XYZ file of C-alpha atoms in Angstrom:
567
model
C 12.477 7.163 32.624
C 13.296 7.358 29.414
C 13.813 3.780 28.707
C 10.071 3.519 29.909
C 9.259 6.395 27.216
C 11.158 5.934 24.406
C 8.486 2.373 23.596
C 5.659 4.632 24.205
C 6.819 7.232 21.952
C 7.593 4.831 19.000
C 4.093 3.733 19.260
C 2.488 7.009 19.197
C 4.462 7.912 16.195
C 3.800 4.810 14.462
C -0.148 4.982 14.946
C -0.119 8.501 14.181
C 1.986 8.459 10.720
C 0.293 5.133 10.177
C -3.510 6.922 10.413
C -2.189 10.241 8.679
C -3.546 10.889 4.918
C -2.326 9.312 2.288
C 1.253 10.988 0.946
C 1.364 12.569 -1.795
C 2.667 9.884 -5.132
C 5.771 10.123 -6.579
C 4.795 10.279 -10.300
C 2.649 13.156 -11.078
C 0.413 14.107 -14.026
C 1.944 16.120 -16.519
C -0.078 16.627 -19.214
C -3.564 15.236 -20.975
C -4.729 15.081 -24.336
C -7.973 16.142 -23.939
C -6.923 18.515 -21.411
C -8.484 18.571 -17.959
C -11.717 20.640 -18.503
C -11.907 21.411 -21.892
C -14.387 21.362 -24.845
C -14.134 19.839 -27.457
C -16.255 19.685 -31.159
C -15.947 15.907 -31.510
C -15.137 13.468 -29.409
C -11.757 12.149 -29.484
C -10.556 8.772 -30.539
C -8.616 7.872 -27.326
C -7.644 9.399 -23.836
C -3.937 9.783 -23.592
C -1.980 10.519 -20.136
C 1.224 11.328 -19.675
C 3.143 11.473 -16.207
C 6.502 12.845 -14.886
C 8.004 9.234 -14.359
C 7.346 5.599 -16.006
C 4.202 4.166 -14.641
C 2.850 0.590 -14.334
C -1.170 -0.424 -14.690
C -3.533 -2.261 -12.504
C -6.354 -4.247 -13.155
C -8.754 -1.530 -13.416
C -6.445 1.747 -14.077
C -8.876 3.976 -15.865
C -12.871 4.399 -15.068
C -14.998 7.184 -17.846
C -18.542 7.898 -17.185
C -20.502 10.038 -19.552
C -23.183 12.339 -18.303
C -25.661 10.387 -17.278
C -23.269 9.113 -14.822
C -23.148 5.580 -17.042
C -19.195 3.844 -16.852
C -18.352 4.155 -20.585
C -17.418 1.199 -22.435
C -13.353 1.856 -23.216
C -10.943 -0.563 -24.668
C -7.612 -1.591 -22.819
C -5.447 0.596 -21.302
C -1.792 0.373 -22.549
C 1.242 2.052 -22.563
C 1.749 4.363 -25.683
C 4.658 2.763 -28.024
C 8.148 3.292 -26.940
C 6.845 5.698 -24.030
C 6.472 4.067 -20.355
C 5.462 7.016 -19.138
C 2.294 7.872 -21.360
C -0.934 6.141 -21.266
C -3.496 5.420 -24.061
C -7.316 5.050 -23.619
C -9.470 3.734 -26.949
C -12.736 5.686 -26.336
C -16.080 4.497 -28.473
C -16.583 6.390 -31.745
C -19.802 7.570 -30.496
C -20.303 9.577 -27.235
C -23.264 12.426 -26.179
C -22.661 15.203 -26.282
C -22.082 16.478 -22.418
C -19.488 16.655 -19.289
C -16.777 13.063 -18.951
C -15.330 12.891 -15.609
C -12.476 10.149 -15.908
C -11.246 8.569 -12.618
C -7.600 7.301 -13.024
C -5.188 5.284 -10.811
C -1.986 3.822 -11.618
C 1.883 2.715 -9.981
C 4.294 5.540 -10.076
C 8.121 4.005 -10.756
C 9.142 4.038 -7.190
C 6.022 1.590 -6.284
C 3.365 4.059 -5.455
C 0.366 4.234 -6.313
C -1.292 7.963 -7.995
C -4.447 8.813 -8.738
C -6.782 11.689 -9.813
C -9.534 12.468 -11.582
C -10.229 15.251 -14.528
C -13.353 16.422 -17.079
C -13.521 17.080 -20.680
C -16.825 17.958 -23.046
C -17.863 16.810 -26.062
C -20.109 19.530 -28.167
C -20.697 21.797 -24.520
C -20.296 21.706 -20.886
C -23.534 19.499 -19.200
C -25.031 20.238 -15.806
C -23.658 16.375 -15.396
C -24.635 14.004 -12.230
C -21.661 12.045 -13.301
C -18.976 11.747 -10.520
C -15.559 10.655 -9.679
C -16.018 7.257 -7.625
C -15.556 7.056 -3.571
C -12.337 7.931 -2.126
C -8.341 7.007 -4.047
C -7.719 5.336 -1.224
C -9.095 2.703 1.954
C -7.565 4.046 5.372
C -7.661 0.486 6.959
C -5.538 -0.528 3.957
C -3.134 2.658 3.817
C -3.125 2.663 7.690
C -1.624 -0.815 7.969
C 0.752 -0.780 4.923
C 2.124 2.568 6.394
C 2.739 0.760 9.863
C 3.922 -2.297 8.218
C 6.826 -0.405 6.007
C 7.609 1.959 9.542
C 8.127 -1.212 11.258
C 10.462 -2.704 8.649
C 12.661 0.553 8.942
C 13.036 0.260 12.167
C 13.437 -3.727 12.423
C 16.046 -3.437 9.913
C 18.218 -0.424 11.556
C 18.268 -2.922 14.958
C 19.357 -5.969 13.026
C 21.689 -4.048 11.044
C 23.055 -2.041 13.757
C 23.126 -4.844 16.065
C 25.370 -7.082 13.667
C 27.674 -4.205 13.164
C 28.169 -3.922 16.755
C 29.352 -7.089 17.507
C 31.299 -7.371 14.064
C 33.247 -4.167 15.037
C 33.081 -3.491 18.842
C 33.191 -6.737 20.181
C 31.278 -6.643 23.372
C 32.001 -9.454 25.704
C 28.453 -10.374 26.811
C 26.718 -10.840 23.532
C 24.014 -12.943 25.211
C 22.657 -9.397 26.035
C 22.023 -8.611 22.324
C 19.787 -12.078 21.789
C 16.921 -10.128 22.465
C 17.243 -7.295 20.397
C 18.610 -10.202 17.314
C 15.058 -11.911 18.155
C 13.114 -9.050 18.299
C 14.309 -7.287 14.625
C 13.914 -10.642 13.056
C 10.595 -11.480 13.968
C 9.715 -7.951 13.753
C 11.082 -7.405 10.165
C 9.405 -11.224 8.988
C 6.404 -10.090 9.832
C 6.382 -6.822 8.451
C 7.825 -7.720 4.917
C 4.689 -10.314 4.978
C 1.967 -8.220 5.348
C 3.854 -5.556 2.970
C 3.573 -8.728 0.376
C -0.220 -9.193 1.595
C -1.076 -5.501 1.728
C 0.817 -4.435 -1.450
C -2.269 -5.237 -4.104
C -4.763 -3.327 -1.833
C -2.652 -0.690 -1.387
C -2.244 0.240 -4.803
C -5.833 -0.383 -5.995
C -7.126 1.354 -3.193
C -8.826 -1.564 -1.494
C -9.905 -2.964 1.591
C -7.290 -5.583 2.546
C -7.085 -9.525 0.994
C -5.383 -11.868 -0.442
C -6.912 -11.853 -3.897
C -4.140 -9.787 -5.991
C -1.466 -11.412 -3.659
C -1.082 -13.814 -7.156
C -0.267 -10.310 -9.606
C 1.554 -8.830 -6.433
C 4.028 -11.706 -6.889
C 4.600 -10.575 -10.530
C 5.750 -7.070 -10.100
C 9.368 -5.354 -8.941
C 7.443 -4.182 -5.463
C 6.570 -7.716 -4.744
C 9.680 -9.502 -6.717
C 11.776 -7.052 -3.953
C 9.725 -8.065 -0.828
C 10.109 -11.726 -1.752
C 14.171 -11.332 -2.069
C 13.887 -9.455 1.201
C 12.177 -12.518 2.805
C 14.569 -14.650 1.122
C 17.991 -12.774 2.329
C 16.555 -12.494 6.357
C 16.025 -16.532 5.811
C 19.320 -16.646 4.800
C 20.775 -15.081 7.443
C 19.053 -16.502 10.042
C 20.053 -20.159 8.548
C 23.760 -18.794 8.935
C 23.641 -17.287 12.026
C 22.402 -20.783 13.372
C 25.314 -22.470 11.016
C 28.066 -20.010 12.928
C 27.280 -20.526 16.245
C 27.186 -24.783 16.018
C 30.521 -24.305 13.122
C 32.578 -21.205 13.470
C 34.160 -20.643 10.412
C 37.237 -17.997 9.965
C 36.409 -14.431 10.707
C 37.309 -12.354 7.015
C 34.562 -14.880 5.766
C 31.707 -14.111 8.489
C 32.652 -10.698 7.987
C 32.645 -10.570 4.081
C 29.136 -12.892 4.060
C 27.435 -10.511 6.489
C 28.462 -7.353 4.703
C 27.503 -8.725 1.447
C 24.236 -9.903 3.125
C 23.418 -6.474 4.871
C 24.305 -4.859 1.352
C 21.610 -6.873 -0.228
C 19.130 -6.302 2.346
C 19.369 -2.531 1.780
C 19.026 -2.912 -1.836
C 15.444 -4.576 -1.304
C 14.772 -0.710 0.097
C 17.129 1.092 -2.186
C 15.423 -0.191 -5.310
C 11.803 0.352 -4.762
C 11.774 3.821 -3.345
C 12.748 7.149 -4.551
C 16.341 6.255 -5.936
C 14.708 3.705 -8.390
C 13.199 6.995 -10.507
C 14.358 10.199 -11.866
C 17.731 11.337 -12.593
C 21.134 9.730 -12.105
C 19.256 6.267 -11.242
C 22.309 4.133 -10.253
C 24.131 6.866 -8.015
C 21.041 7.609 -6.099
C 20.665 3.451 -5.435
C 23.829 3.121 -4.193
C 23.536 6.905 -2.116
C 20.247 5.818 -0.483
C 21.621 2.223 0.223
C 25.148 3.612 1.649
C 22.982 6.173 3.536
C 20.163 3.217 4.881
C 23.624 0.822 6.313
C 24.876 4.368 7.950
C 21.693 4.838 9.721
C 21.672 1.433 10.960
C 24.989 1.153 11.976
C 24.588 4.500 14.336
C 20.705 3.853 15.383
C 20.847 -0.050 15.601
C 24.161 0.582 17.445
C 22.756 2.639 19.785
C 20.334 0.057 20.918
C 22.968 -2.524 21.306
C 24.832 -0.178 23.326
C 22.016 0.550 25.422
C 21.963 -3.174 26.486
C 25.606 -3.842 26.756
C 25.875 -0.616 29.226
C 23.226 -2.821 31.420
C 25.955 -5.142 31.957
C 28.159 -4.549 35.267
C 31.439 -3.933 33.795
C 31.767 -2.775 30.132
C 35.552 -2.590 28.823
C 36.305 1.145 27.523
C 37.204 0.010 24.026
C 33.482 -1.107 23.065
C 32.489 2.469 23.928
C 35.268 3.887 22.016
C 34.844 1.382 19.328
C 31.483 2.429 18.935
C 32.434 5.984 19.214
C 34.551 6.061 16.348
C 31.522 3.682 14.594
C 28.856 6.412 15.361
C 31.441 9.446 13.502
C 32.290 7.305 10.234
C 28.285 6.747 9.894
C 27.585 10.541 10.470
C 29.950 11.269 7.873
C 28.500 9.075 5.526
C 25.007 10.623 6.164
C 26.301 14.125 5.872
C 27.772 13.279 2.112
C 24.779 10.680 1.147
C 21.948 13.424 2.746
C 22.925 16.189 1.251
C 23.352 14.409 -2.154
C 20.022 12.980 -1.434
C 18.970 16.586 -0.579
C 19.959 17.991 -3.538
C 18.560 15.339 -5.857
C 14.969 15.291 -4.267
C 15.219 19.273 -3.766
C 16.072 20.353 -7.206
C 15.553 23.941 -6.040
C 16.249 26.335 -2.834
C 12.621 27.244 -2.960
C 11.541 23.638 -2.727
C 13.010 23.787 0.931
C 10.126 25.639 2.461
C 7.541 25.733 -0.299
C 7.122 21.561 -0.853
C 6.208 19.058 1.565
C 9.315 17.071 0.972
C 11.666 20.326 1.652
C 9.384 20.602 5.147
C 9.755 17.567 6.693
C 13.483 17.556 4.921
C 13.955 20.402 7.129
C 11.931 18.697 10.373
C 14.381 16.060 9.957
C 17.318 18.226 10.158
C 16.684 19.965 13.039
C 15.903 16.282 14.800
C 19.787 15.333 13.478
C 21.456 18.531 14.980
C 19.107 17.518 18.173
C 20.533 14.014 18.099
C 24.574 15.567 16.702
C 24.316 17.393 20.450
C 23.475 14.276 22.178
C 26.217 12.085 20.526
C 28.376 14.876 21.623
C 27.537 14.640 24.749
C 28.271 10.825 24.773
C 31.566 11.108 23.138
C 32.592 13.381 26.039
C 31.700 10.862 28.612
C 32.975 8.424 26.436
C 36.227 9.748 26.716
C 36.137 10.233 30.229
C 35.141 6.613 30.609
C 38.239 5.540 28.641
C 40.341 7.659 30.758
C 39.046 6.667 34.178
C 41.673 4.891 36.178
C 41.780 1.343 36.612
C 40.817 0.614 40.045
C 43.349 -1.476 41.902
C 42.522 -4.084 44.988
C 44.649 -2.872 48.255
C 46.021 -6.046 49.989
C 44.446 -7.218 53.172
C 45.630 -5.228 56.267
C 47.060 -2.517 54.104
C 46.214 0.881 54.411
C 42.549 2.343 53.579
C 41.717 3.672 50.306
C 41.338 7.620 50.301
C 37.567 8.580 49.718
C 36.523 9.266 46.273
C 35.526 12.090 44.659
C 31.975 12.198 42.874
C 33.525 13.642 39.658
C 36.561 10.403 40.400
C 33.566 8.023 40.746
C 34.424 5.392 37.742
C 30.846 4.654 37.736
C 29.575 7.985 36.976
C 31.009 8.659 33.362
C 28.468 4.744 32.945
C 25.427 6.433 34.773
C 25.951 9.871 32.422
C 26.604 7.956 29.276
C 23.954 5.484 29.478
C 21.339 8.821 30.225
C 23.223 10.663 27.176
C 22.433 7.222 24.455
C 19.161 6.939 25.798
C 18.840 10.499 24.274
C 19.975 9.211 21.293
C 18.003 6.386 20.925
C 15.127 8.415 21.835
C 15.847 11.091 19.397
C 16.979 8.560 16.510
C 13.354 7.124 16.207
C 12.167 10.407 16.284
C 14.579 10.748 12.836
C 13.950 7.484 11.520
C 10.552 7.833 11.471
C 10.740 11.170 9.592
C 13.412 9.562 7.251
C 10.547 7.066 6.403
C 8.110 9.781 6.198
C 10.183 11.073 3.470
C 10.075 8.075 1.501
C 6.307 8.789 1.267
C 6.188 12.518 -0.164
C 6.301 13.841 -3.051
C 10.372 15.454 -3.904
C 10.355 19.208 -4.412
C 12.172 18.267 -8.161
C 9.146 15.907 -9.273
C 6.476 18.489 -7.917
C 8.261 20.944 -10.039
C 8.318 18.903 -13.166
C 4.905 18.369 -12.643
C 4.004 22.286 -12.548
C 5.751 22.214 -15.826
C 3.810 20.988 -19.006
C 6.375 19.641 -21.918
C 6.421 22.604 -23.605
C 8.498 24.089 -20.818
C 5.066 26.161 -19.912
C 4.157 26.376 -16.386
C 0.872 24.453 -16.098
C -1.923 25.891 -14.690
C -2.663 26.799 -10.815
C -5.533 25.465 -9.649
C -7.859 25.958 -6.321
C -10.324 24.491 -4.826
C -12.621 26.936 -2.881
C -15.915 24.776 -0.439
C -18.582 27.355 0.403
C -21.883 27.077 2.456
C -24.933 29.435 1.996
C -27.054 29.057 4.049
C -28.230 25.634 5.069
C -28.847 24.296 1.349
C -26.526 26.304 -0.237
C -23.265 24.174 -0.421
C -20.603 23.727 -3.071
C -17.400 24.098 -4.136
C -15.963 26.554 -6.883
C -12.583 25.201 -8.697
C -10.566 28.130 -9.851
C -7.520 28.009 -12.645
C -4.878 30.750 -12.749
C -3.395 29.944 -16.328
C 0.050 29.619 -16.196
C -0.459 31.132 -12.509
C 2.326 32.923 -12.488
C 3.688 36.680 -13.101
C 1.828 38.592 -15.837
C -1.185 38.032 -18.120
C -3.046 34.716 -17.027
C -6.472 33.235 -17.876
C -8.516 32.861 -14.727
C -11.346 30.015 -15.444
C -14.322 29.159 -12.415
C -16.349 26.225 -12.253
C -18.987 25.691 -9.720
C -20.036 22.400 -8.679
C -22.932 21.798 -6.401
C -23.208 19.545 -3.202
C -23.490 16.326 -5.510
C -20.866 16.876 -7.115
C -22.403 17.851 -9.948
C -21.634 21.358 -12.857
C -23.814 24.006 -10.972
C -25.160 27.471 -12.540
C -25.231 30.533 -10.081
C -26.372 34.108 -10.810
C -23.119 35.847 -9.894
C -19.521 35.076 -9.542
C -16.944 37.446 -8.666
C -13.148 36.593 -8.289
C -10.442 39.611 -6.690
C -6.792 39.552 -5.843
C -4.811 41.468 -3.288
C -1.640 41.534 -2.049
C -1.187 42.339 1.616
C 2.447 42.938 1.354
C 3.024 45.265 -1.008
C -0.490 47.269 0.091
C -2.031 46.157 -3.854
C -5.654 45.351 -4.220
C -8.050 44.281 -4.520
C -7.912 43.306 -7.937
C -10.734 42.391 -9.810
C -10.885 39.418 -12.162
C -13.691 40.409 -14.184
C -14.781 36.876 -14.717
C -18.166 36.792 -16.989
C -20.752 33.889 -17.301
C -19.178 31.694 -20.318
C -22.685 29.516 -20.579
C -21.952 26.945 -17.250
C -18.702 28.508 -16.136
C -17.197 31.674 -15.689
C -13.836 33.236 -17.589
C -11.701 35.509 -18.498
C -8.985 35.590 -21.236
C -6.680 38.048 -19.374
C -5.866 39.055 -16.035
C -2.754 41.040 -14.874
C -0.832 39.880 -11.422
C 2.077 42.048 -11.887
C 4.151 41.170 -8.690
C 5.130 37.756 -7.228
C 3.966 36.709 -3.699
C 1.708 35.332 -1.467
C -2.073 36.743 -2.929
C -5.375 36.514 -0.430
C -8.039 35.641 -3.389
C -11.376 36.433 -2.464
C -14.608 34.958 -4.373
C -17.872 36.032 -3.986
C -20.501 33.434 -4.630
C -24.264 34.442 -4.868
C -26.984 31.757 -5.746
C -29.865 33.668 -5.204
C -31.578 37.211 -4.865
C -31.078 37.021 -1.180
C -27.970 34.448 -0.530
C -23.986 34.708 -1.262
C -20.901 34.267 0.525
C -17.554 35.868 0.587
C -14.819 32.919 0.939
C -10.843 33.938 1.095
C -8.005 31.381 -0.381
C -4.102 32.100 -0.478
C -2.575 31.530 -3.883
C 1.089 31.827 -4.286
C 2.464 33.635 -7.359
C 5.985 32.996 -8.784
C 7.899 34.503 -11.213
């Protein structure tokens, strides 16, 4: 039954991480110069960004409109001097006075793509019909790149794992692995392809083609998927080599090891290990720790299909036994250094994305620790079953045997206990991908954190409806949005998107579990927004934040938001 499921449920995963939002990048904003939402009394010679992480630029990186909703004529986007991680903007020496909204998009270090938008003034604050264009991102595009680099993962554990398998365990049918050989190699060609076709989309945000497959070619993302392309060629041309010339055994083994090293690299290299701190440790961590995961996951597959045959020698299964414990070892020491480095913090653990589905894919390991125990006890009781000897004709008849003597049944129970491996190892390999795509609990962090060492600002987004007219959103900043005095700024923004003026605004805090509240803000019409220059949360925690909209005589709404407080 299983064996029937476990293709079903690799699909289903695959189409429904493959559909899901867009992660969050790796590279966040750290601070602008103006800052997001400010006023200013001239207008500034240049727009300057600066990010957590080096960052590359696209064709089309940076997109001002002024407040007649007009694209502003800029000059070229470049890197500030000495500082990959800082972008500069020339802006025109003359600009109306009014509301900006800039609409920015570039290439975090570790290949993906970020994006956001922010506002400054020049002179005041305009009720502007300017905009932030469309959506960051084109689901058909992010839908199939996400499939395409789930794929790969798993194409590349079975090939891996499969190799490994027959370097080290030496089954004697190896014609029963030819399928799974075929099927990772034709599954991890086409993959890396439409990763190389996808790739310019996918960081401009566009509906798939081939036109920026040319500048695609150009950068480390697409230099790395052409090396990738190169290496499975490579093998594949040996493979054929070997079986029409053998050639002496250290050397296959040393040219596949140094192959499947390489392969891993083209991973390695372009994903979180290739930014932050301690860049060369965390390659060759995330590469050690890819190769484990192969060796235990692919393995398990080619296990699966060497169990099929009718007589398997005990020392495969105890080969691969002993194969299965060195590559949990070496994901124990290579996770939790992996842990650590993404982490940064305990906190992180429960309150980032990253430490969430960190901690999904822990439970799915202990899930998948108990089934490989499982299989190492009828592994053992496989290797200890006695050799079943052929009684000569006429001599006496064999005594009856036993169900729990039955050779066969420590084969029946261990073939059940890897196909709850193999089930339960796509169910971690998937999440291990996942993982690739969020955000680490250390770079969120340093993105809360302005270069000043100053927490930056919290900021929330609050939709309302009044009515059947009456819709908006109100965008509320908690500055530094943490324990004591903080300025609390509100903006309201009609259903177009544009600055919106209402008769009454009222923002209050409470705290459910300590019994405080509510709190009120005491936010006062600035002229287009509505601020205050000090407000008091004196205890850390989890605060309900109520606002209180009213647009006319007769209509207002009540809407409720969480907002965590830290120290």
């Amino acid at each position: 039954m299983l064996r029937r499921v476990l293709p079903a449920v690799a699909g289903l995963l695959l189409l429904l991480l493959g559909t899901a939002s867009p992660a969050s990048a790796h590279a966040a904003l750290r601070a602008t110069d103006p800052a997001d939402g400010t006023i200013l009394q001239r207008a500034p010679r240049a727009l300057t960004l600066t990010y957590t992480e080096s960052v590359g630029l696209l064709t089309d990186s940076f997109r001002i409109y002024d407040p007649d909703n007009h694209r502003l004529r800029t000059g070229q986007a470049d890197h500030a001097p000495g500082r990959a991680d800082t972008i500069r903007v020339p802006l025109p020496a003359r600009m109306a006075k009014g509301t900006y909204v800039v609409a920015w998009r570039v290439v975090s270090a570790d290949s993906h793509p970020v994006s956001g938008a922010l506002t400054f003034s020049v002179g005041e604050r305009s009720v502007t019909t300017a905009t932030a264009p469309g959506t960051a991102e084109n689901g058909t595009t992010t839908s199939l790149y996400n499939i395409a680099r789930y794929l790969a993962y798993l194409a590349v554990a079975l090939l891996l794992g499969a190799a490994t398998f027959v370097a080290y365990c030496r089954p004697p049918r190896r014609d029963l692995l030819r399928p799974l050989f075929v099927a990772g190699t034709a599954t991890l060609l086409g993959s890396t392809l439409a990763l190389l076709v996808l790739r310019g989309p996918y960081e401009e945000g566009t509906a798939p083609a081939f036109t920026s497959l040319s500048r695609t070619l150009t950068t480390r993302p697409g230099e790395l998927l052409l090396g990738r392309l190169a290496l499975l060629l490579l093998a594949v041309a040996g493979a054929l080599w070997l079986r029409r010339r053998p050639v002496p055994r250290p050397a296959a083994l040393t040219a596949g090891a140094t192959l499947a090293v390489a392969l891993a690299l083209t991973w390695s290299a372009a994903e979180h290990a290739s930014a932050g701190i301690q860049v060369p440790l965390a390659i060759a961590s995330t590469t050690l720790h890819l190769l484990a995961t192969a060796a235990w996951l692919g393995g398990l597959a080619a296990l699966l299909l060497t169990l099929r045959a009718p007589a398997v020698p005990p020392r495969v299964v105890t080969r691969f036994s002993r194969l299965a414990l060195t590559s949990v070892i070496v994901l124990v020491v290579t996770g939790v250094y992996q842990s650590w480095r993404g982490l940064g913090t305990w906190q992180a653990l429960t309150d980032s994305t990253y430490g969430r589905v960190l901690l999904a894919k822990l439970a799915a390991v202990v899930v998948l620790l108990a089934a490989a125990a499982l299989s190492r006890r009828w592994t053992a009781r496989l290797s200890a079953a006695p050799v079943k000897v052929p009684q000569p004709a006429g001599g006496p008849p064999e005594p009856p045997v036993a169900p729990s003597d039955d050779p066969a049944l420590p084969v029946r129970r261990l073939r059940r206990t890897v196909l709850a491996e193999a089930a339960v190892g796509v169910l971690v390999l998937v999440l291990t991908t996942l993982l690739t795509s969020t955000l680490p609990g250390r770079a969120a962090e340093e993105a809360a954190t302005a270069e000043t060492g100053i927490p930056a600002a919290s900021v929330t987004t609050v939709p309302f409806t009044v009515g059947k007219a009456g819709r908006g959103k109100v965008q509320i900043t908690f500055d530094p949005g943490r324990v004591g005095s903080n300025s609390v700024q509100a903006v309201v923004y009609g259903a177009n998107g544009a600055l919106a003026a209402v008769p009454e605004l009222r923002v209050t805090m409470t705290l459910p579990a300590q019994r405080l509240g509510p709190l009120d803000t005491g936010v006062a019409d600035r002229g287009g927004y509505w601020a205050t220059n000090s407000f008091n949360l004196p205890i850390p925690g989890t605060w309900t934040m109520k606002v209180t909209i009213r647009i006319s005589d007769l209509d207002q709404v009540t809407v409720t938001r969480t907002l965590r407080v830290a120290r």
